[in-house]
PDB file of C-alpha atoms in Angstrom:
ATOM      1  CA  UNK A   1     -30.410 -32.152  32.334  1.00  0.00           C
ATOM      2  CA  UNK A   2     -29.659 -31.440  28.695  1.00  0.00           C
ATOM      3  CA  UNK A   3     -28.613 -27.792  28.949  1.00  0.00           C
ATOM      4  CA  UNK A   4     -31.664 -26.764  26.936  1.00  0.00           C
ATOM      5  CA  UNK A   5     -34.783 -26.319  29.040  1.00  0.00           C
ATOM      6  CA  UNK A   6     -38.272 -26.012  27.608  1.00  0.00           C
ATOM      7  CA  UNK A   7     -41.377 -24.943  29.491  1.00  0.00           C
ATOM      8  CA  UNK A   8     -44.073 -25.939  29.843  1.00  0.00           C
ATOM      9  CA  UNK A   9     -43.659 -29.662  29.204  1.00  0.00           C
ATOM     10  CA  UNK A  10     -47.340 -30.028  28.372  1.00  0.00           C
ATOM     11  CA  UNK A  11     -49.865 -27.456  27.223  1.00  0.00           C
ATOM     12  CA  UNK A  12     -53.538 -27.725  26.365  1.00  0.00           C
ATOM     13  CA  UNK A  13     -55.064 -24.647  24.807  1.00  0.00           C
ATOM     14  CA  UNK A  14     -58.257 -23.634  23.109  1.00  0.00           C
ATOM     15  CA  UNK A  15     -58.295 -22.276  19.590  1.00  0.00           C
ATOM     16  CA  UNK A  16     -58.924 -18.737  20.796  1.00  0.00           C
ATOM     17  CA  UNK A  17     -56.214 -18.728  23.459  1.00  0.00           C
ATOM     18  CA  UNK A  18     -52.832 -17.036  23.370  1.00  0.00           C
ATOM     19  CA  UNK A  19     -49.918 -18.857  24.939  1.00  0.00           C
ATOM     20  CA  UNK A  20     -46.141 -18.879  24.732  1.00  0.00           C
ATOM     21  CA  UNK A  21     -43.554 -21.623  24.732  1.00  0.00           C
ATOM     22  CA  UNK A  22     -40.217 -20.878  26.332  1.00  0.00           C
ATOM     23  CA  UNK A  23     -36.761 -22.247  25.635  1.00  0.00           C
ATOM     24  CA  UNK A  24     -33.596 -21.474  27.569  1.00  0.00           C
ATOM     25  CA  UNK A  25     -30.071 -22.697  26.914  1.00  0.00           C
ATOM     26  CA  UNK A  26     -27.061 -22.492  29.199  1.00  0.00           C
ATOM     27  CA  UNK A  27     -24.490 -23.798  26.740  1.00  0.00           C
ATOM     28  CA  UNK A  28     -23.167 -20.535  25.359  1.00  0.00           C
ATOM     29  CA  UNK A  29     -24.565 -21.354  21.930  1.00  0.00           C
ATOM     30  CA  UNK A  30     -25.373 -18.570  19.481  1.00  0.00           C
ATOM     31  CA  UNK A  31     -27.951 -20.253  17.264  1.00  0.00           C
ATOM     32  CA  UNK A  32     -31.395 -21.476  18.314  1.00  0.00           C
ATOM     33  CA  UNK A  33     -34.080 -23.399  16.467  1.00  0.00           C
ATOM     34  CA  UNK A  34     -37.729 -24.348  16.720  1.00  0.00           C
ATOM     35  CA  UNK A  35     -38.753 -27.738  15.316  1.00  0.00           C
ATOM     36  CA  UNK A  36     -42.215 -29.286  15.119  1.00  0.00           C
ATOM     37  CA  UNK A  37     -42.765 -33.013  15.412  1.00  0.00           C
ATOM     38  CA  UNK A  38     -46.199 -34.196  14.309  1.00  0.00           C
ATOM     39  CA  UNK A  39     -47.310 -37.792  14.377  1.00  0.00           C
ATOM     40  CA  UNK A  40     -45.909 -39.809  11.464  1.00  0.00           C
ATOM     41  CA  UNK A  41     -44.075 -36.800  10.038  1.00  0.00           C
ATOM     42  CA  UNK A  42     -40.418 -35.779  10.010  1.00  0.00           C
ATOM     43  CA  UNK A  43     -39.108 -33.217  12.414  1.00  0.00           C
ATOM     44  CA  UNK A  44     -39.923 -29.973  10.630  1.00  0.00           C
ATOM     45  CA  UNK A  45     -37.701 -26.934  10.972  1.00  0.00           C
ATOM     46  CA  UNK A  46     -39.821 -23.889  11.768  1.00  0.00           C
ATOM     47  CA  UNK A  47     -37.481 -21.043  12.675  1.00  0.00           C
ATOM     48  CA  UNK A  48     -33.764 -20.410  12.987  1.00  0.00           C
ATOM     49  CA  UNK A  49     -32.177 -17.617  14.986  1.00  0.00           C
ATOM     50  CA  UNK A  50     -28.514 -16.851  14.506  1.00  0.00           C
ATOM     51  CA  UNK A  51     -26.942 -14.269  16.797  1.00  0.00           C
ATOM     52  CA  UNK A  52     -30.465 -13.285  17.861  1.00  0.00           C
ATOM     53  CA  UNK A  53     -31.585 -12.549  14.306  1.00  0.00           C
ATOM     54  CA  UNK A  54     -34.122 -14.667  12.517  1.00  0.00           C
ATOM     55  CA  UNK A  55     -32.408 -16.193   9.513  1.00  0.00           C
ATOM     56  CA  UNK A  56     -34.988 -18.705   8.425  1.00  0.00           C
ATOM     57  CA  UNK A  57     -38.741 -19.019   8.468  1.00  0.00           C
ATOM     58  CA  UNK A  58     -39.915 -22.141   6.721  1.00  0.00           C
ATOM     59  CA  UNK A  59     -43.322 -20.944   5.529  1.00  0.00           C
ATOM     60  CA  UNK A  60     -44.726 -21.148   9.006  1.00  0.00           C
ATOM     61  CA  UNK A  61     -48.233 -19.657   9.460  1.00  0.00           C
ATOM     62  CA  UNK A  62     -48.365 -16.294  11.167  1.00  0.00           C
ATOM     63  CA  UNK A  63     -50.257 -17.776  14.115  1.00  0.00           C
ATOM     64  CA  UNK A  64     -46.781 -18.889  15.238  1.00  0.00           C
ATOM     65  CA  UNK A  65     -44.602 -15.944  16.204  1.00  0.00           C
ATOM     66  CA  UNK A  66     -41.025 -16.483  17.431  1.00  0.00           C
ATOM     67  CA  UNK A  67     -39.039 -14.139  19.607  1.00  0.00           C
ATOM     68  CA  UNK A  68     -35.375 -14.255  20.545  1.00  0.00           C
ATOM     69  CA  UNK A  69     -34.605 -11.498  23.065  1.00  0.00           C
ATOM     70  CA  UNK A  70     -31.051 -12.728  23.658  1.00  0.00           C
ATOM     71  CA  UNK A  71     -28.835 -15.646  22.735  1.00  0.00           C
ATOM     72  CA  UNK A  72     -30.004 -17.714  25.722  1.00  0.00           C
ATOM     73  CA  UNK A  73     -33.751 -17.414  25.315  1.00  0.00           C
ATOM     74  CA  UNK A  74     -36.201 -18.286  22.589  1.00  0.00           C
ATOM     75  CA  UNK A  75     -39.975 -18.011  22.671  1.00  0.00           C
ATOM     76  CA  UNK A  76     -42.732 -19.245  20.428  1.00  0.00           C
ATOM     77  CA  UNK A  77     -45.902 -17.190  20.784  1.00  0.00           C
ATOM     78  CA  UNK A  78     -49.085 -18.987  19.811  1.00  0.00           C
ATOM     79  CA  UNK A  79     -52.472 -17.512  18.956  1.00  0.00           C
ATOM     80  CA  UNK A  80     -55.654 -18.765  17.295  1.00  0.00           C
ATOM     81  CA  UNK A  81     -54.160 -22.193  16.682  1.00  0.00           C
ATOM     82  CA  UNK A  82     -55.900 -25.059  14.918  1.00  0.00           C
ATOM     83  CA  UNK A  83     -56.278 -28.644  16.147  1.00  0.00           C
ATOM     84  CA  UNK A  84     -53.802 -29.758  13.465  1.00  0.00           C
ATOM     85  CA  UNK A  85     -51.148 -27.663  15.227  1.00  0.00           C
ATOM     86  CA  UNK A  86     -51.151 -30.204  18.045  1.00  0.00           C
ATOM     87  CA  UNK A  87     -47.635 -31.620  18.097  1.00  0.00           C
ATOM     88  CA  UNK A  88     -44.385 -31.829  20.019  1.00  0.00           C
ATOM     89  CA  UNK A  89     -42.472 -28.565  19.710  1.00  0.00           C
ATOM     90  CA  UNK A  90     -38.743 -28.952  20.134  1.00  0.00           C
ATOM     91  CA  UNK A  91     -36.199 -26.246  20.748  1.00  0.00           C
ATOM     92  CA  UNK A  92     -32.531 -26.769  19.918  1.00  0.00           C
ATOM     93  CA  UNK A  93     -29.361 -24.736  20.132  1.00  0.00           C
ATOM     94  CA  UNK A  94     -25.916 -24.930  18.579  1.00  0.00           C
ATOM     95  CA  UNK A  95     -22.808 -22.954  17.809  1.00  0.00           C
ATOM     96  CA  UNK A  96     -23.035 -21.179  14.461  1.00  0.00           C
ATOM     97  CA  UNK A  97     -22.111 -23.472  11.568  1.00  0.00           C
ATOM     98  CA  UNK A  98     -21.723 -26.397  13.981  1.00  0.00           C
ATOM     99  CA  UNK A  99     -25.347 -27.435  14.215  1.00  0.00           C
ATOM    100  CA  UNK A 100     -25.272 -29.378  11.015  1.00  0.00           C
ATOM    101  CA  UNK A 101     -22.297 -31.389  12.217  1.00  0.00           C
ATOM    102  CA  UNK A 102     -23.869 -32.952  15.272  1.00  0.00           C
ATOM    103  CA  UNK A 103     -23.716 -29.853  17.401  1.00  0.00           C
ATOM    104  CA  UNK A 104     -27.413 -29.587  18.116  1.00  0.00           C
ATOM    105  CA  UNK A 105     -28.608 -29.892  21.689  1.00  0.00           C
ATOM    106  CA  UNK A 106     -32.343 -30.419  21.935  1.00  0.00           C
ATOM    107  CA  UNK A 107     -34.674 -29.661  24.762  1.00  0.00           C
ATOM    108  CA  UNK A 108     -37.239 -32.222  25.911  1.00  0.00           C
ATOM    109  CA  UNK A 109     -40.011 -30.484  24.044  1.00  0.00           C
ATOM    110  CA  UNK A 110     -43.459 -29.080  24.784  1.00  0.00           C
ATOM    111  CA  UNK A 111     -46.359 -31.399  24.010  1.00  0.00           C
ATOM    112  CA  UNK A 112     -49.078 -29.065  22.693  1.00  0.00           C
ATOM    113  CA  UNK A 113     -52.699 -30.071  22.356  1.00  0.00           C
ATOM    114  CA  UNK A 114     -55.133 -27.659  20.712  1.00  0.00           C
ATOM    115  CA  UNK A 115     -58.772 -28.311  21.554  1.00  0.00           C
TER     116      UNK A 115
ATOM    117  CA  UNK B   1     -41.360 -33.454  -0.831  1.00  0.00           C
ATOM    118  CA  UNK B   2     -39.256 -35.247   1.736  1.00  0.00           C
ATOM    119  CA  UNK B   3     -35.516 -34.928   1.244  1.00  0.00           C
ATOM    120  CA  UNK B   4     -34.687 -37.481   3.930  1.00  0.00           C
ATOM    121  CA  UNK B   5     -36.727 -40.662   4.039  1.00  0.00           C
ATOM    122  CA  UNK B   6     -36.930 -43.409   6.608  1.00  0.00           C
ATOM    123  CA  UNK B   7     -39.349 -45.857   5.070  1.00  0.00           C
ATOM    124  CA  UNK B   8     -39.582 -48.242   8.008  1.00  0.00           C
ATOM    125  CA  UNK B   9     -41.600 -46.751  10.841  1.00  0.00           C
ATOM    126  CA  UNK B  10     -40.660 -49.561  13.192  1.00  0.00           C
ATOM    127  CA  UNK B  11     -38.191 -52.401  13.666  1.00  0.00           C
ATOM    128  CA  UNK B  12     -38.151 -55.209  16.204  1.00  0.00           C
ATOM    129  CA  UNK B  13     -34.934 -57.082  16.983  1.00  0.00           C
ATOM    130  CA  UNK B  14     -33.897 -59.728  19.502  1.00  0.00           C
ATOM    131  CA  UNK B  15     -31.316 -58.755  22.104  1.00  0.00           C
ATOM    132  CA  UNK B  16     -27.809 -59.604  20.959  1.00  0.00           C
ATOM    133  CA  UNK B  17     -28.674 -59.482  17.261  1.00  0.00           C
ATOM    134  CA  UNK B  18     -27.869 -56.770  14.765  1.00  0.00           C
ATOM    135  CA  UNK B  19     -30.235 -53.842  14.204  1.00  0.00           C
ATOM    136  CA  UNK B  20     -30.077 -52.170  10.801  1.00  0.00           C
ATOM    137  CA  UNK B  21     -31.869 -48.885  10.317  1.00  0.00           C
ATOM    138  CA  UNK B  22     -32.063 -47.429   6.822  1.00  0.00           C
ATOM    139  CA  UNK B  23     -32.293 -43.931   5.429  1.00  0.00           C
ATOM    140  CA  UNK B  24     -32.499 -42.540   1.899  1.00  0.00           C
ATOM    141  CA  UNK B  25     -31.988 -38.983   0.741  1.00  0.00           C
ATOM    142  CA  UNK B  26     -32.695 -37.125  -2.452  1.00  0.00           C
ATOM    143  CA  UNK B  27     -30.531 -34.011  -2.295  1.00  0.00           C
ATOM    144  CA  UNK B  28     -27.014 -34.608  -3.629  1.00  0.00           C
ATOM    145  CA  UNK B  29     -25.844 -31.361  -2.001  1.00  0.00           C
ATOM    146  CA  UNK B  30     -26.045 -32.902   1.469  1.00  0.00           C
ATOM    147  CA  UNK B  31     -22.519 -33.379   2.746  1.00  0.00           C
ATOM    148  CA  UNK B  32     -23.008 -34.535   6.310  1.00  0.00           C
ATOM    149  CA  UNK B  33     -25.308 -37.152   7.739  1.00  0.00           C
ATOM    150  CA  UNK B  34     -26.279 -37.791  11.313  1.00  0.00           C
ATOM    151  CA  UNK B  35     -28.258 -40.164  13.448  1.00  0.00           C
ATOM    152  CA  UNK B  36     -30.169 -38.977  16.484  1.00  0.00           C
ATOM    153  CA  UNK B  37     -31.784 -41.133  19.132  1.00  0.00           C
ATOM    154  CA  UNK B  38     -34.916 -40.153  21.008  1.00  0.00           C
ATOM    155  CA  UNK B  39     -36.420 -41.674  24.125  1.00  0.00           C
ATOM    156  CA  UNK B  40     -40.026 -40.882  25.093  1.00  0.00           C
ATOM    157  CA  UNK B  41     -40.432 -37.559  26.892  1.00  0.00           C
ATOM    158  CA  UNK B  42     -36.898 -36.511  25.972  1.00  0.00           C
ATOM    159  CA  UNK B  43     -35.412 -34.513  23.127  1.00  0.00           C
ATOM    160  CA  UNK B  44     -33.326 -36.193  20.417  1.00  0.00           C
ATOM    161  CA  UNK B  45     -29.662 -36.737  21.265  1.00  0.00           C
ATOM    162  CA  UNK B  46     -26.802 -36.982  18.797  1.00  0.00           C
ATOM    163  CA  UNK B  47     -25.573 -40.532  18.234  1.00  0.00           C
ATOM    164  CA  UNK B  48     -23.161 -40.747  15.308  1.00  0.00           C
ATOM    165  CA  UNK B  49     -22.390 -38.939  12.076  1.00  0.00           C
ATOM    166  CA  UNK B  50     -20.576 -39.365   8.790  1.00  0.00           C
ATOM    167  CA  UNK B  51     -19.106 -36.969   6.274  1.00  0.00           C
ATOM    168  CA  UNK B  52     -19.820 -37.460   2.587  1.00  0.00           C
ATOM    169  CA  UNK B  53     -16.112 -38.038   1.971  1.00  0.00           C
ATOM    170  CA  UNK B  54     -16.297 -41.269   3.958  1.00  0.00           C
ATOM    171  CA  UNK B  55     -18.270 -44.444   3.507  1.00  0.00           C
ATOM    172  CA  UNK B  56     -18.080 -45.786   7.050  1.00  0.00           C
ATOM    173  CA  UNK B  57     -17.812 -44.457  10.567  1.00  0.00           C
ATOM    174  CA  UNK B  58     -17.708 -46.656  13.632  1.00  0.00           C
ATOM    175  CA  UNK B  59     -18.205 -45.820  17.295  1.00  0.00           C
ATOM    176  CA  UNK B  60     -18.394 -48.783  19.616  1.00  0.00           C
ATOM    177  CA  UNK B  61     -21.502 -50.808  18.850  1.00  0.00           C
ATOM    178  CA  UNK B  62     -22.704 -48.240  16.315  1.00  0.00           C
ATOM    179  CA  UNK B  63     -21.573 -48.066  12.693  1.00  0.00           C
ATOM    180  CA  UNK B  64     -22.940 -45.826   9.986  1.00  0.00           C
ATOM    181  CA  UNK B  65     -22.472 -46.718   6.331  1.00  0.00           C
ATOM    182  CA  UNK B  66     -22.900 -44.254   3.472  1.00  0.00           C
ATOM    183  CA  UNK B  67     -23.502 -45.191  -0.161  1.00  0.00           C
ATOM    184  CA  UNK B  68     -23.395 -41.901  -2.060  1.00  0.00           C
ATOM    185  CA  UNK B  69     -24.208 -43.374  -5.439  1.00  0.00           C
ATOM    186  CA  UNK B  70     -27.401 -44.879  -4.027  1.00  0.00           C
ATOM    187  CA  UNK B  71     -28.053 -41.867  -1.761  1.00  0.00           C
ATOM    188  CA  UNK B  72     -28.482 -44.308   1.081  1.00  0.00           C
ATOM    189  CA  UNK B  73     -27.152 -44.619   4.575  1.00  0.00           C
ATOM    190  CA  UNK B  74     -27.669 -47.144   7.292  1.00  0.00           C
ATOM    191  CA  UNK B  75     -27.042 -47.447  11.006  1.00  0.00           C
ATOM    192  CA  UNK B  76     -25.910 -50.794  12.351  1.00  0.00           C
ATOM    193  CA  UNK B  77     -26.147 -51.574  16.038  1.00  0.00           C
ATOM    194  CA  UNK B  78     -24.442 -54.747  17.144  1.00  0.00           C
ATOM    195  CA  UNK B  79     -25.057 -56.330  19.519  1.00  0.00           C
ATOM    196  CA  UNK B  80     -28.450 -54.746  20.150  1.00  0.00           C
ATOM    197  CA  UNK B  81     -29.432 -54.139  23.762  1.00  0.00           C
ATOM    198  CA  UNK B  82     -32.849 -53.449  25.331  1.00  0.00           C
ATOM    199  CA  UNK B  83     -31.611 -49.943  26.240  1.00  0.00           C
ATOM    200  CA  UNK B  84     -31.265 -49.219  22.530  1.00  0.00           C
ATOM    201  CA  UNK B  85     -35.066 -49.238  22.229  1.00  0.00           C
ATOM    202  CA  UNK B  86     -35.887 -45.723  21.047  1.00  0.00           C
ATOM    203  CA  UNK B  87     -36.834 -43.741  17.959  1.00  0.00           C
ATOM    204  CA  UNK B  88     -33.890 -43.175  15.620  1.00  0.00           C
ATOM    205  CA  UNK B  89     -33.875 -40.160  13.335  1.00  0.00           C
ATOM    206  CA  UNK B  90     -31.702 -39.822  10.277  1.00  0.00           C
ATOM    207  CA  UNK B  91     -30.694 -36.249   9.440  1.00  0.00           C
ATOM    208  CA  UNK B  92     -28.705 -34.467   6.771  1.00  0.00           C
ATOM    209  CA  UNK B  93     -27.118 -31.070   6.393  1.00  0.00           C
ATOM    210  CA  UNK B  94     -25.083 -29.026   3.994  1.00  0.00           C
ATOM    211  CA  UNK B  95     -27.607 -28.315   1.254  1.00  0.00           C
ATOM    212  CA  UNK B  96     -27.571 -24.887  -0.335  1.00  0.00           C
ATOM    213  CA  UNK B  97     -25.295 -23.293   2.236  1.00  0.00           C
ATOM    214  CA  UNK B  98     -27.599 -24.007   5.151  1.00  0.00           C
ATOM    215  CA  UNK B  99     -24.965 -26.120   6.799  1.00  0.00           C
ATOM    216  CA  UNK B 100     -26.297 -25.441  10.246  1.00  0.00           C
ATOM    217  CA  UNK B 101     -29.812 -26.626   9.524  1.00  0.00           C
ATOM    218  CA  UNK B 102     -30.680 -30.262   9.812  1.00  0.00           C
ATOM    219  CA  UNK B 103     -33.268 -31.982   7.642  1.00  0.00           C
ATOM    220  CA  UNK B 104     -34.757 -34.960   9.464  1.00  0.00           C
ATOM    221  CA  UNK B 105     -36.523 -38.123   8.442  1.00  0.00           C
ATOM    222  CA  UNK B 106     -39.712 -39.396  10.103  1.00  0.00           C
ATOM    223  CA  UNK B 107     -37.832 -41.707  12.412  1.00  0.00           C
ATOM    224  CA  UNK B 108     -37.782 -45.455  12.961  1.00  0.00           C
ATOM    225  CA  UNK B 109     -38.909 -46.906  16.272  1.00  0.00           C
ATOM    226  CA  UNK B 110     -36.538 -49.670  17.334  1.00  0.00           C
ATOM    227  CA  UNK B 111     -37.677 -52.243  19.859  1.00  0.00           C
ATOM    228  CA  UNK B 112     -35.034 -54.608  21.220  1.00  0.00           C
ATOM    229  CA  UNK B 113     -36.614 -57.589  22.957  1.00  0.00           C
ATOM    230  CA  UNK B 114     -34.816 -59.397  25.783  1.00  0.00           C
TER     231      UNK B 114
END
């Protein structure tokens, strides 16, 4: 148990579907992140939420829509995805200004397959 | 363009020997470097880090070396154990005020053979 829980663990969706990924942390952290891990690529930062406000959006297509209703929960809403969006989506949390110093805690990820 | 590069996608080492994983970076504003370890079906976990004011940090079997002039860091594991088999990610932070955001490399898959 890492303290950061992601659901579902696996998801297969069609290109016209709408689905959501969920992340929950019980560590009292106040920053949350979405990362994407594609095959043979670095972990790519997608979104950063600090104190429930989005502070970074790394040119992510609008078919990915994050939501952070409170400091413990983070969602990634998906719609009209493409097969190339198939990847492992990782959620992480940290204390503000501590994440870059080893303070990240990652969830186990959601393996997404778009068919 | 990648700011953190791990040019070796995989490494195979015999148990008991030294494993050396390498990482290069391009952004001189990075001031903190980290290694994360990832097992299959799990998220990455923090392993060891080093500040740019140091050139070496040691924690048990794990040592990270930083060469700022070459913009290069390496992780040494000695002696290597089969349980060390995992993907190792190099990461950096501190660029442009985004100290909380980590920039990762592609990872190197380490296999330690008994």
